[in-house]
């Protein structure tokens, strides 16, 4: 899963949110540079990733995409799950998506000093262009995959990715809505969010 889902799964805890948000941007040897509370968020992120990668429903979606998108299928599913979360938000939250995202942006701005330099530079653009909300729009998700393809060794593997995902949208939405409550429960039971 990508930013939106990881932030949602941060148990309404700012330190967990920060750690969960930064986890993909720091190396293991950098983890001790952060407070123990933020380290818990980094651990939470990695636990969620492991659980997600091994889940049969996620593997089903990944397998469906491998023919066209090869080794990037798992990354594509992660990003698409943010699209699906944004488009099914009312199932998982009583708070409007915009209000949730604006609250997250305020926390990230307030805690800017806790972010790695790379993310400190990206944050103003992220907020200005409302990246979290944009995951749920056609334009936003296409832009996300375009940005992603620019960082890949085989960008051609992302050719036609959104149209391909949309052709499987019904199946993937059903799988997501079965999977996501399970990862919520996994976090509650295993990740010590209190």
Tab-separated table of N, CA, C and O in Angstrom, residues 6-127:
chain	number	residue	atom	x	y	z
A	6	UNK	N	-1.126	3.676	4.450
A	6	UNK	CA	-0.220	3.606	5.598
A	6	UNK	C	-0.573	4.664	6.636
A	6	UNK	O	-0.551	4.385	7.845
A	7	UNK	N	-0.887	5.851	6.198
A	7	UNK	CA	-1.256	6.908	7.141
A	7	UNK	C	-2.560	6.549	7.841
A	7	UNK	O	-2.684	6.701	9.057
A	8	UNK	N	-3.523	6.057	7.084
A	8	UNK	CA	-4.796	5.641	7.677
A	8	UNK	C	-4.557	4.589	8.771
A	8	UNK	O	-5.224	4.601	9.809
A	9	UNK	N	-3.616	3.697	8.558
A	9	UNK	CA	-3.347	2.600	9.491
A	9	UNK	C	-2.403	2.999	10.626
A	9	UNK	O	-1.848	2.135	11.299
A	10	UNK	N	-2.254	4.282	10.872
A	10	UNK	CA	-1.346	4.764	11.918
A	10	UNK	C	-2.033	4.995	13.260
A	10	UNK	O	-1.469	5.640	14.149
A	11	UNK	N	-3.252	4.489	13.410
A	11	UNK	CA	-3.932	4.446	14.713
A	11	UNK	C	-4.137	5.828	15.342
A	11	UNK	O	-4.116	5.952	16.574
A	12	UNK	N	-4.307	6.849	14.525
A	12	UNK	CA	-4.507	8.217	15.046
A	12	UNK	C	-3.403	8.631	16.018
A	12	UNK	O	-3.645	9.343	16.995
A	13	UNK	N	-2.193	8.198	15.754
A	13	UNK	CA	-1.048	8.494	16.609
A	13	UNK	C	-0.005	9.213	15.751
A	13	UNK	O	0.495	8.650	14.779
A	14	UNK	N	0.328	10.451	16.124
A	14	UNK	CA	1.236	11.266	15.295
A	14	UNK	C	2.600	10.619	15.102
A	14	UNK	O	3.159	10.662	14.007
A	15	UNK	N	3.173	10.070	16.152
A	15	UNK	CA	4.504	9.465	16.025
A	15	UNK	C	4.465	8.255	15.097
A	15	UNK	O	5.355	8.068	14.265
A	16	UNK	N	3.436	7.423	15.246
A	16	UNK	CA	3.291	6.282	14.336
A	16	UNK	C	3.097	6.769	12.907
A	16	UNK	O	3.652	6.197	11.969
A	17	UNK	N	2.319	7.828	12.745
A	17	UNK	CA	2.082	8.393	11.412
A	17	UNK	C	3.403	8.842	10.783
A	17	UNK	O	3.679	8.522	9.623
A	18	UNK	N	4.208	9.566	11.541
A	18	UNK	CA	5.489	10.049	11.006
A	18	UNK	C	6.366	8.861	10.605
A	18	UNK	O	6.904	8.814	9.489
A	19	UNK	N	6.507	7.888	11.480
A	19	UNK	CA	7.332	6.724	11.165
A	19	UNK	C	6.801	5.946	9.981
A	19	UNK	O	7.562	5.509	9.107
A	20	UNK	N	5.499	5.772	9.931
A	20	UNK	CA	4.852	5.054	8.841
A	20	UNK	C	5.045	5.801	7.522
A	20	UNK	O	5.256	5.204	6.469
A	21	UNK	N	5.002	7.130	7.586
A	21	UNK	CA	5.160	7.979	6.402
A	21	UNK	C	6.589	7.950	5.857
A	21	UNK	O	6.803	7.935	4.645
A	22	UNK	N	7.577	7.927	6.731
A	22	UNK	CA	8.975	8.060	6.287
A	22	UNK	C	9.665	6.735	6.008
A	22	UNK	O	10.760	6.712	5.446
A	23	UNK	N	9.050	5.621	6.381
A	23	UNK	CA	9.741	4.322	6.396
A	23	UNK	C	10.409	3.948	5.077
A	23	UNK	O	11.496	3.381	5.071
A	24	UNK	N	9.773	4.251	3.955
A	24	UNK	CA	10.355	3.875	2.660
A	24	UNK	C	11.508	4.786	2.242
A	24	UNK	O	12.174	4.526	1.239
A	25	UNK	N	11.754	5.837	3.004
A	25	UNK	CA	12.774	6.815	2.620
A	25	UNK	C	14.011	6.760	3.511
A	25	UNK	O	14.895	7.596	3.380
A	26	UNK	N	14.048	5.783	4.407
A	26	UNK	CA	15.212	5.669	5.280
A	26	UNK	C	15.752	4.248	5.245
A	26	UNK	O	15.007	3.292	5.041
A	27	UNK	N	17.061	4.136	5.427
A	27	UNK	CA	17.719	2.838	5.468
A	27	UNK	C	17.705	2.311	6.906
A	27	UNK	O	17.569	3.082	7.858
A	28	UNK	N	17.858	1.014	7.027
A	28	UNK	CA	17.840	0.388	8.359
A	28	UNK	C	18.827	1.037	9.313
A	28	UNK	O	18.532	1.228	10.489
A	29	UNK	N	20.015	1.366	8.806
A	29	UNK	CA	21.028	1.937	9.698
A	29	UNK	C	20.658	3.340	10.182
A	29	UNK	O	21.228	3.825	11.153
A	30	UNK	N	19.674	3.982	9.519
A	30	UNK	CA	19.237	5.318	9.942
A	30	UNK	C	18.126	5.271	10.989
A	30	UNK	O	17.846	6.279	11.637
A	31	UNK	N	17.507	4.125	11.167
A	31	UNK	CA	16.372	4.006	12.088
A	31	UNK	C	16.714	4.507	13.492
A	31	UNK	O	15.931	5.241	14.103
A	32	UNK	N	17.900	4.159	14.061
A	32	UNK	CA	18.214	4.632	15.419
A	32	UNK	C	18.302	6.163	15.555
A	32	UNK	O	18.309	6.673	16.669
A	33	UNK	N	18.357	6.883	14.429
A	33	UNK	CA	18.413	8.347	14.485
A	33	UNK	C	17.073	8.959	14.893
A	33	UNK	O	16.996	10.163	15.146
A	34	UNK	N	16.023	8.156	14.954
A	34	UNK	CA	14.683	8.658	15.248
A	34	UNK	C	14.268	8.247	16.659
A	34	UNK	O	14.799	7.290	17.229
A	35	UNK	N	13.313	8.982	17.203
A	35	UNK	CA	12.825	8.687	18.558
A	35	UNK	C	12.234	7.279	18.597
A	35	UNK	O	11.792	6.756	17.567
A	36	UNK	N	12.193	6.661	19.763
A	36	UNK	CA	11.595	5.322	19.875
A	36	UNK	C	10.147	5.282	19.367
A	36	UNK	O	9.730	4.285	18.782
A	37	UNK	N	9.403	6.355	19.565
A	37	UNK	CA	8.010	6.391	19.124
A	37	UNK	C	7.916	6.385	17.594
A	37	UNK	O	7.077	5.694	17.018
A	38	UNK	N	8.782	7.143	16.942
A	38	UNK	CA	8.802	7.158	15.474
A	38	UNK	C	9.320	5.821	14.951
A	38	UNK	O	8.823	5.308	13.949
A	39	UNK	N	10.286	5.229	15.646
A	39	UNK	CA	10.770	3.906	15.254
A	39	UNK	C	9.640	2.884	15.258
A	39	UNK	O	9.595	1.997	14.400
A	40	UNK	N	8.696	3.010	16.193
A	40	UNK	CA	7.535	2.115	16.213
A	40	UNK	C	6.715	2.278	14.931
A	40	UNK	O	6.187	1.298	14.404
A	41	UNK	N	6.617	3.520	14.437
A	41	UNK	CA	5.900	3.759	13.184
A	41	UNK	C	6.618	3.148	11.993
A	41	UNK	O	5.982	2.627	11.073
A	42	UNK	N	7.938	3.212	12.006
A	42	UNK	CA	8.730	2.591	10.934
A	42	UNK	C	8.511	1.079	10.961
A	42	UNK	O	8.290	0.450	9.917
A	43	UNK	N	8.557	0.509	12.157
A	43	UNK	CA	8.301	-0.926	12.306
A	43	UNK	C	6.892	-1.274	11.845
A	43	UNK	O	6.684	-2.267	11.142
A	44	UNK	N	5.920	-0.458	12.234
A	44	UNK	CA	4.537	-0.674	11.817
A	44	UNK	C	4.435	-0.715	10.296
A	44	UNK	O	3.810	-1.615	9.723
A	45	UNK	N	5.065	0.235	9.622
A	45	UNK	CA	5.051	0.289	8.158
A	45	UNK	C	5.577	-1.029	7.574
A	45	UNK	O	4.970	-1.598	6.661
A	46	UNK	N	6.668	-1.492	8.108
A	46	UNK	CA	7.295	-2.708	7.573
A	46	UNK	C	6.464	-3.952	7.885
A	46	UNK	O	6.402	-4.872	7.067
A	47	UNK	N	5.798	-3.963	9.047
A	47	UNK	CA	4.899	-5.073	9.362
A	47	UNK	C	3.707	-5.092	8.402
A	47	UNK	O	3.304	-6.156	7.930
A	48	UNK	N	3.164	-3.924	8.134
A	48	UNK	CA	2.037	-3.823	7.199
A	48	UNK	C	2.475	-4.292	5.812
A	48	UNK	O	1.752	-5.038	5.142
A	49	UNK	N	3.653	-3.855	5.367
A	49	UNK	CA	4.154	-4.273	4.052
A	49	UNK	C	4.310	-5.790	3.972
A	49	UNK	O	3.920	-6.405	2.974
A	50	UNK	N	4.884	-6.397	5.006
A	50	UNK	CA	5.075	-7.854	5.001
A	50	UNK	C	3.736	-8.576	4.972
A	50	UNK	O	3.548	-9.527	4.201
A	51	UNK	N	2.820	-8.125	5.798
A	51	UNK	CA	1.488	-8.738	5.840
A	51	UNK	C	0.808	-8.615	4.478
A	51	UNK	O	0.258	-9.588	3.959
A	52	UNK	N	0.880	-7.438	3.905
A	52	UNK	CA	0.244	-7.180	2.609
A	52	UNK	C	0.865	-8.047	1.521
A	52	UNK	O	0.148	-8.686	0.737
A	53	UNK	N	2.181	-8.080	1.450
A	53	UNK	CA	2.869	-8.831	0.393
A	53	UNK	C	2.550	-10.325	0.433
A	53	UNK	O	2.582	-10.986	-0.606
A	54	UNK	N	2.261	-10.850	1.616
A	54	UNK	CA	1.996	-12.282	1.764
A	54	UNK	C	0.512	-12.635	1.714
A	54	UNK	O	0.160	-13.811	1.747
A	55	UNK	N	-0.335	-11.630	1.649
A	55	UNK	CA	-1.774	-11.903	1.703
A	55	UNK	C	-2.264	-12.514	0.382
A	55	UNK	O	-1.943	-12.000	-0.694
A	56	UNK	N	-3.041	-13.592	0.434
A	56	UNK	CA	-3.497	-14.265	-0.794
A	56	UNK	C	-4.297	-13.355	-1.746
A	56	UNK	O	-4.152	-13.478	-2.963
A	57	UNK	N	-5.100	-12.455	-1.213
A	57	UNK	CA	-5.877	-11.566	-2.092
A	57	UNK	C	-4.976	-10.579	-2.820
A	57	UNK	O	-5.207	-10.259	-3.995
A	58	UNK	N	-3.960	-10.094	-2.134
A	58	UNK	CA	-3.006	-9.172	-2.757
A	58	UNK	C	-2.197	-9.914	-3.816
A	58	UNK	O	-1.982	-9.404	-4.924
A	59	UNK	N	-1.779	-11.120	-3.488
A	59	UNK	CA	-1.028	-11.934	-4.452
A	59	UNK	C	-1.871	-12.216	-5.701
A	59	UNK	O	-1.346	-12.246	-6.817
A	60	UNK	N	-3.157	-12.402	-5.511
A	60	UNK	CA	-4.053	-12.641	-6.646
A	60	UNK	C	-4.037	-11.430	-7.588
A	60	UNK	O	-3.920	-11.580	-8.809
A	61	UNK	N	-4.145	-10.234	-7.021
A	61	UNK	CA	-4.094	-9.016	-7.839
A	61	UNK	C	-2.746	-8.823	-8.513
A	61	UNK	O	-2.664	-8.443	-9.682
A	62	UNK	N	-1.682	-9.117	-7.772
A	62	UNK	CA	-0.332	-9.002	-8.323
A	62	UNK	C	-0.147	-9.971	-9.485
A	62	UNK	O	0.355	-9.583	-10.555
A	63	UNK	N	-0.573	-11.197	-9.293
A	63	UNK	CA	-0.445	-12.213	-10.348
A	63	UNK	C	-1.200	-11.789	-11.611
A	63	UNK	O	-0.702	-11.956	-12.738
A	64	UNK	N	-2.366	-11.203	-11.436
A	64	UNK	CA	-3.188	-10.747	-12.566
A	64	UNK	C	-2.429	-9.725	-13.428
A	64	UNK	O	-2.608	-9.663	-14.635
A	65	UNK	N	-1.573	-8.928	-12.801
A	65	UNK	CA	-0.889	-7.842	-13.502
A	65	UNK	C	0.494	-8.220	-14.033
A	65	UNK	O	1.084	-7.477	-14.810
A	66	UNK	N	1.028	-9.346	-13.615
A	66	UNK	CA	2.411	-9.681	-13.969
A	66	UNK	C	2.636	-9.862	-15.465
A	66	UNK	O	3.699	-9.506	-15.960
A	67	UNK	N	1.660	-10.377	-16.165
A	67	UNK	CA	1.833	-10.590	-17.610
A	67	UNK	C	2.186	-9.286	-18.330
A	67	UNK	O	3.085	-9.256	-19.166
A	68	UNK	N	1.501	-8.212	-17.962
A	68	UNK	CA	1.729	-6.933	-18.635
A	68	UNK	C	2.759	-6.046	-17.948
A	68	UNK	O	3.412	-5.242	-18.613
A	69	UNK	N	2.902	-6.178	-16.639
A	69	UNK	CA	3.716	-5.215	-15.895
A	69	UNK	C	4.885	-5.859	-15.138
A	69	UNK	O	5.615	-5.174	-14.419
A	70	UNK	N	5.036	-7.162	-15.313
A	70	UNK	CA	6.210	-7.908	-14.857
A	70	UNK	C	6.557	-7.633	-13.393
A	70	UNK	O	5.688	-7.690	-12.547
A	71	UNK	N	7.820	-7.318	-13.124
A	71	UNK	CA	8.314	-7.182	-11.752
A	71	UNK	C	7.693	-6.011	-10.995
A	71	UNK	O	7.800	-5.942	-9.769
A	72	UNK	N	7.047	-5.103	-11.705
A	72	UNK	CA	6.454	-3.946	-11.035
A	72	UNK	C	5.026	-4.190	-10.567
A	72	UNK	O	4.417	-3.322	-9.949
A	73	UNK	N	4.488	-5.369	-10.823
A	73	UNK	CA	3.104	-5.671	-10.431
A	73	UNK	C	2.844	-5.420	-8.941
A	73	UNK	O	1.822	-4.808	-8.604
A	74	UNK	N	3.725	-5.840	-8.024
A	74	UNK	CA	3.445	-5.571	-6.606
A	74	UNK	C	3.392	-4.075	-6.277
A	74	UNK	O	2.551	-3.643	-5.482
A	75	UNK	N	4.268	-3.291	-6.883
A	75	UNK	CA	4.270	-1.841	-6.645
A	75	UNK	C	2.986	-1.227	-7.200
A	75	UNK	O	2.382	-0.348	-6.575
A	76	UNK	N	2.574	-1.689	-8.355
A	76	UNK	CA	1.345	-1.188	-8.975
A	76	UNK	C	0.146	-1.463	-8.075
A	76	UNK	O	-0.704	-0.584	-7.863
A	77	UNK	N	0.076	-2.668	-7.523
A	77	UNK	CA	-1.024	-2.999	-6.616
A	77	UNK	C	-0.989	-2.083	-5.393
A	77	UNK	O	-2.026	-1.575	-4.954
A	78	UNK	N	0.192	-1.844	-4.832
A	78	UNK	CA	0.306	-0.940	-3.680
A	78	UNK	C	-0.284	0.430	-3.985
A	78	UNK	O	-1.049	0.983	-3.198
A	79	UNK	N	0.079	1.001	-5.110
A	79	UNK	CA	-0.417	2.328	-5.485
A	79	UNK	C	-1.918	2.268	-5.764
A	79	UNK	O	-2.677	3.138	-5.327
A	80	UNK	N	-2.349	1.245	-6.475
A	80	UNK	CA	-3.774	1.115	-6.817
A	80	UNK	C	-4.633	0.965	-5.566
A	80	UNK	O	-5.761	1.452	-5.516
A	81	UNK	N	-4.100	0.332	-4.543
A	81	UNK	CA	-4.864	0.195	-3.306
A	81	UNK	C	-5.131	1.553	-2.660
A	81	UNK	O	-6.154	1.727	-1.997
A	82	UNK	N	-4.258	2.533	-2.842
A	82	UNK	CA	-4.574	3.883	-2.374
A	82	UNK	C	-5.719	4.479	-3.189
A	82	UNK	O	-6.585	5.164	-2.648
A	83	UNK	N	-5.730	4.218	-4.488
A	83	UNK	CA	-6.843	4.656	-5.334
A	83	UNK	C	-8.143	4.029	-4.832
A	83	UNK	O	-9.170	4.712	-4.687
A	84	UNK	N	-8.096	2.739	-4.557
A	84	UNK	CA	-9.298	2.039	-4.102
A	84	UNK	C	-9.720	2.506	-2.712
A	84	UNK	O	-10.916	2.653	-2.443
A	85	UNK	N	-8.761	2.764	-1.822
A	85	UNK	CA	-9.109	3.287	-0.503
A	85	UNK	C	-9.786	4.648	-0.641
A	85	UNK	O	-10.827	4.884	-0.020
A	86	UNK	N	-9.213	5.523	-1.432
A	86	UNK	CA	-9.815	6.850	-1.616
A	86	UNK	C	-11.227	6.745	-2.183
A	86	UNK	O	-12.122	7.502	-1.776
A	87	UNK	N	-11.440	5.807	-3.079
A	87	UNK	CA	-12.754	5.667	-3.716
A	87	UNK	C	-13.751	4.843	-2.893
A	87	UNK	O	-14.923	4.757	-3.265
A	88	UNK	N	-13.277	4.247	-1.827
A	88	UNK	CA	-14.153	3.501	-0.918
A	88	UNK	C	-14.048	4.048	0.508
A	88	UNK	O	-14.360	3.361	1.478
A	89	UNK	N	-13.593	5.283	0.611
A	89	UNK	CA	-13.267	5.904	1.896
A	89	UNK	C	-14.406	5.819	2.905
A	89	UNK	O	-14.186	5.530	4.086
A	90	UNK	N	-15.635	6.055	2.462
A	90	UNK	CA	-16.772	6.092	3.383
A	90	UNK	C	-17.003	4.737	4.061
A	90	UNK	O	-17.634	4.673	5.120
A	91	UNK	N	-16.486	3.666	3.503
A	91	UNK	CA	-16.589	2.343	4.147
A	91	UNK	C	-15.688	2.231	5.367
A	91	UNK	O	-15.924	1.406	6.243
A	92	UNK	N	-14.622	3.046	5.392
A	92	UNK	CA	-13.581	2.880	6.403
A	92	UNK	C	-13.442	4.054	7.367
A	92	UNK	O	-12.699	3.963	8.337
A	93	UNK	N	-14.128	5.140	7.084
A	93	UNK	CA	-13.988	6.310	7.947
A	93	UNK	C	-15.285	7.114	7.950
A	93	UNK	O	-15.930	7.262	6.909
A	94	UNK	N	-15.611	7.636	9.124
A	94	UNK	CA	-16.735	8.555	9.232
A	94	UNK	C	-16.327	9.984	8.923
A	94	UNK	O	-17.170	10.879	8.836
A	95	UNK	N	-15.022	10.205	8.737
A	95	UNK	CA	-14.483	11.528	8.423
A	95	UNK	C	-14.346	11.666	6.911
A	95	UNK	O	-13.957	10.720	6.228
A	96	UNK	N	-14.681	12.828	6.400
A	96	UNK	CA	-14.512	13.057	4.963
A	96	UNK	C	-13.032	12.919	4.591
A	96	UNK	O	-12.155	13.292	5.359
A	97	UNK	N	-12.763	12.394	3.386
A	97	UNK	CA	-11.386	12.212	2.934
A	97	UNK	C	-10.620	13.531	2.943
A	97	UNK	O	-9.482	13.583	3.413
A	98	UNK	N	-11.223	14.592	2.434
A	98	UNK	CA	-10.546	15.895	2.416
A	98	UNK	C	-10.157	16.337	3.821
A	98	UNK	O	-9.051	16.845	4.034
A	99	UNK	N	-11.063	16.168	4.782
A	99	UNK	CA	-10.767	16.581	6.157
A	99	UNK	C	-9.637	15.742	6.742
A	99	UNK	O	-8.739	16.268	7.405
A	100	UNK	N	-9.675	14.436	6.503
A	100	UNK	CA	-8.607	13.557	6.973
A	100	UNK	C	-7.262	14.003	6.395
A	100	UNK	O	-6.274	14.158	7.121
A	101	UNK	N	-7.220	14.220	5.086
A	101	UNK	CA	-5.959	14.586	4.416
A	101	UNK	C	-5.447	15.937	4.891
A	101	UNK	O	-4.234	16.094	5.128
A	102	UNK	N	-6.337	16.905	5.044
A	102	UNK	CA	-5.908	18.221	5.523
A	102	UNK	C	-5.326	18.111	6.927
A	102	UNK	O	-4.337	18.775	7.249
A	103	UNK	N	-5.915	17.267	7.771
A	103	UNK	CA	-5.362	17.038	9.103
A	103	UNK	C	-3.972	16.424	9.035
A	103	UNK	O	-3.072	16.789	9.797
A	104	UNK	N	-3.786	15.475	8.115
A	104	UNK	CA	-2.473	14.845	7.934
A	104	UNK	C	-1.455	15.889	7.482
A	104	UNK	O	-0.332	15.937	8.013
A	105	UNK	N	-1.826	16.742	6.534
A	105	UNK	CA	-0.891	17.765	6.061
A	105	UNK	C	-0.469	18.685	7.206
A	105	UNK	O	0.707	19.061	7.302
A	106	UNK	N	-1.411	19.036	8.078
A	106	UNK	CA	-1.070	19.909	9.217
A	106	UNK	C	-0.069	19.211	10.141
A	106	UNK	O	0.878	19.832	10.624
A	107	UNK	N	-0.282	17.916	10.384
A	107	UNK	CA	0.652	17.165	11.231
A	107	UNK	C	2.031	17.125	10.583
A	107	UNK	O	3.053	17.368	11.238
A	108	UNK	N	2.086	16.828	9.289
A	108	UNK	CA	3.374	16.729	8.604
A	108	UNK	C	4.099	18.071	8.591
A	108	UNK	O	5.326	18.116	8.772
A	109	UNK	N	3.363	19.162	8.396
A	109	UNK	CA	3.994	20.495	8.450
A	109	UNK	C	4.537	20.774	9.848
A	109	UNK	O	5.658	21.259	9.996
A	110	UNK	N	3.742	20.463	10.849
A	110	UNK	CA	4.148	20.700	12.239
A	110	UNK	C	5.368	19.858	12.608
A	110	UNK	O	6.225	20.306	13.365
A	111	UNK	N	5.457	18.658	12.049
A	111	UNK	CA	6.533	17.725	12.396
A	111	UNK	C	7.613	17.657	11.310
A	111	UNK	O	8.351	16.684	11.225
A	112	UNK	N	7.715	18.703	10.519
A	112	UNK	CA	8.669	18.761	9.399
A	112	UNK	C	10.079	18.355	9.833
A	112	UNK	O	10.780	17.644	9.111
A	113	UNK	N	10.507	18.774	11.015
A	113	UNK	CA	11.872	18.468	11.467
A	113	UNK	C	12.102	16.982	11.696
A	113	UNK	O	13.251	16.531	11.756
A	114	UNK	N	11.027	16.211	11.838
A	114	UNK	CA	11.154	14.769	12.026
A	114	UNK	C	11.255	14.012	10.703
A	114	UNK	O	11.462	12.798	10.712
A	115	UNK	N	11.106	14.715	9.586
A	115	UNK	CA	11.134	14.071	8.276
A	115	UNK	C	12.550	14.081	7.705
A	115	UNK	O	13.300	15.040	7.917
A	116	UNK	N	12.925	13.050	6.948
A	116	UNK	CA	14.202	13.090	6.238
A	116	UNK	C	14.227	14.262	5.254
A	116	UNK	O	13.172	14.701	4.770
A	117	UNK	N	15.412	14.759	4.960
A	117	UNK	CA	15.568	15.942	4.096
A	117	UNK	C	14.837	15.775	2.759
A	117	UNK	O	14.209	16.721	2.265
A	118	UNK	N	14.901	14.580	2.191
A	118	UNK	CA	14.246	14.330	0.906
A	118	UNK	C	12.739	14.589	0.995
A	118	UNK	O	12.147	15.173	0.085
A	119	UNK	N	12.128	14.158	2.074
A	119	UNK	CA	10.693	14.371	2.255
A	119	UNK	C	10.376	15.807	2.642
A	119	UNK	O	9.322	16.332	2.274
A	120	UNK	N	11.278	16.456	3.362
A	120	UNK	CA	11.065	17.869	3.689
A	120	UNK	C	10.957	18.694	2.408
A	120	UNK	O	10.152	19.623	2.329
A	121	UNK	N	11.762	18.335	1.403
A	121	UNK	CA	11.719	19.057	0.127
A	121	UNK	C	10.439	18.764	-0.649
A	121	UNK	O	9.902	19.634	-1.329
A	122	UNK	N	9.939	17.528	-0.550
A	122	UNK	CA	8.746	17.123	-1.300
A	122	UNK	C	7.438	17.580	-0.662
A	122	UNK	O	6.431	17.722	-1.345
A	123	UNK	N	7.459	17.753	0.652
A	123	UNK	CA	6.219	18.006	1.373
A	123	UNK	C	5.429	19.212	0.856
A	123	UNK	O	4.213	19.095	0.660
A	124	UNK	N	6.062	20.372	0.617
A	124	UNK	CA	5.259	21.497	0.117
A	124	UNK	C	4.527	21.179	-1.195
A	124	UNK	O	3.362	21.560	-1.365
A	125	UNK	N	5.184	20.450	-2.100
A	125	UNK	CA	4.542	20.070	-3.356
A	125	UNK	C	3.420	19.062	-3.098
A	125	UNK	O	2.357	19.122	-3.705
A	126	UNK	N	3.675	18.139	-2.181
A	126	UNK	CA	2.664	17.152	-1.825
A	126	UNK	C	1.395	17.840	-1.316
A	126	UNK	O	0.284	17.479	-1.707
A	127	UNK	N	1.574	18.821	-0.459
A	127	UNK	CA	0.433	19.535	0.112
A	127	UNK	C	-0.238	20.406	-0.953
A	127	UNK	O	-1.465	20.398	-1.094
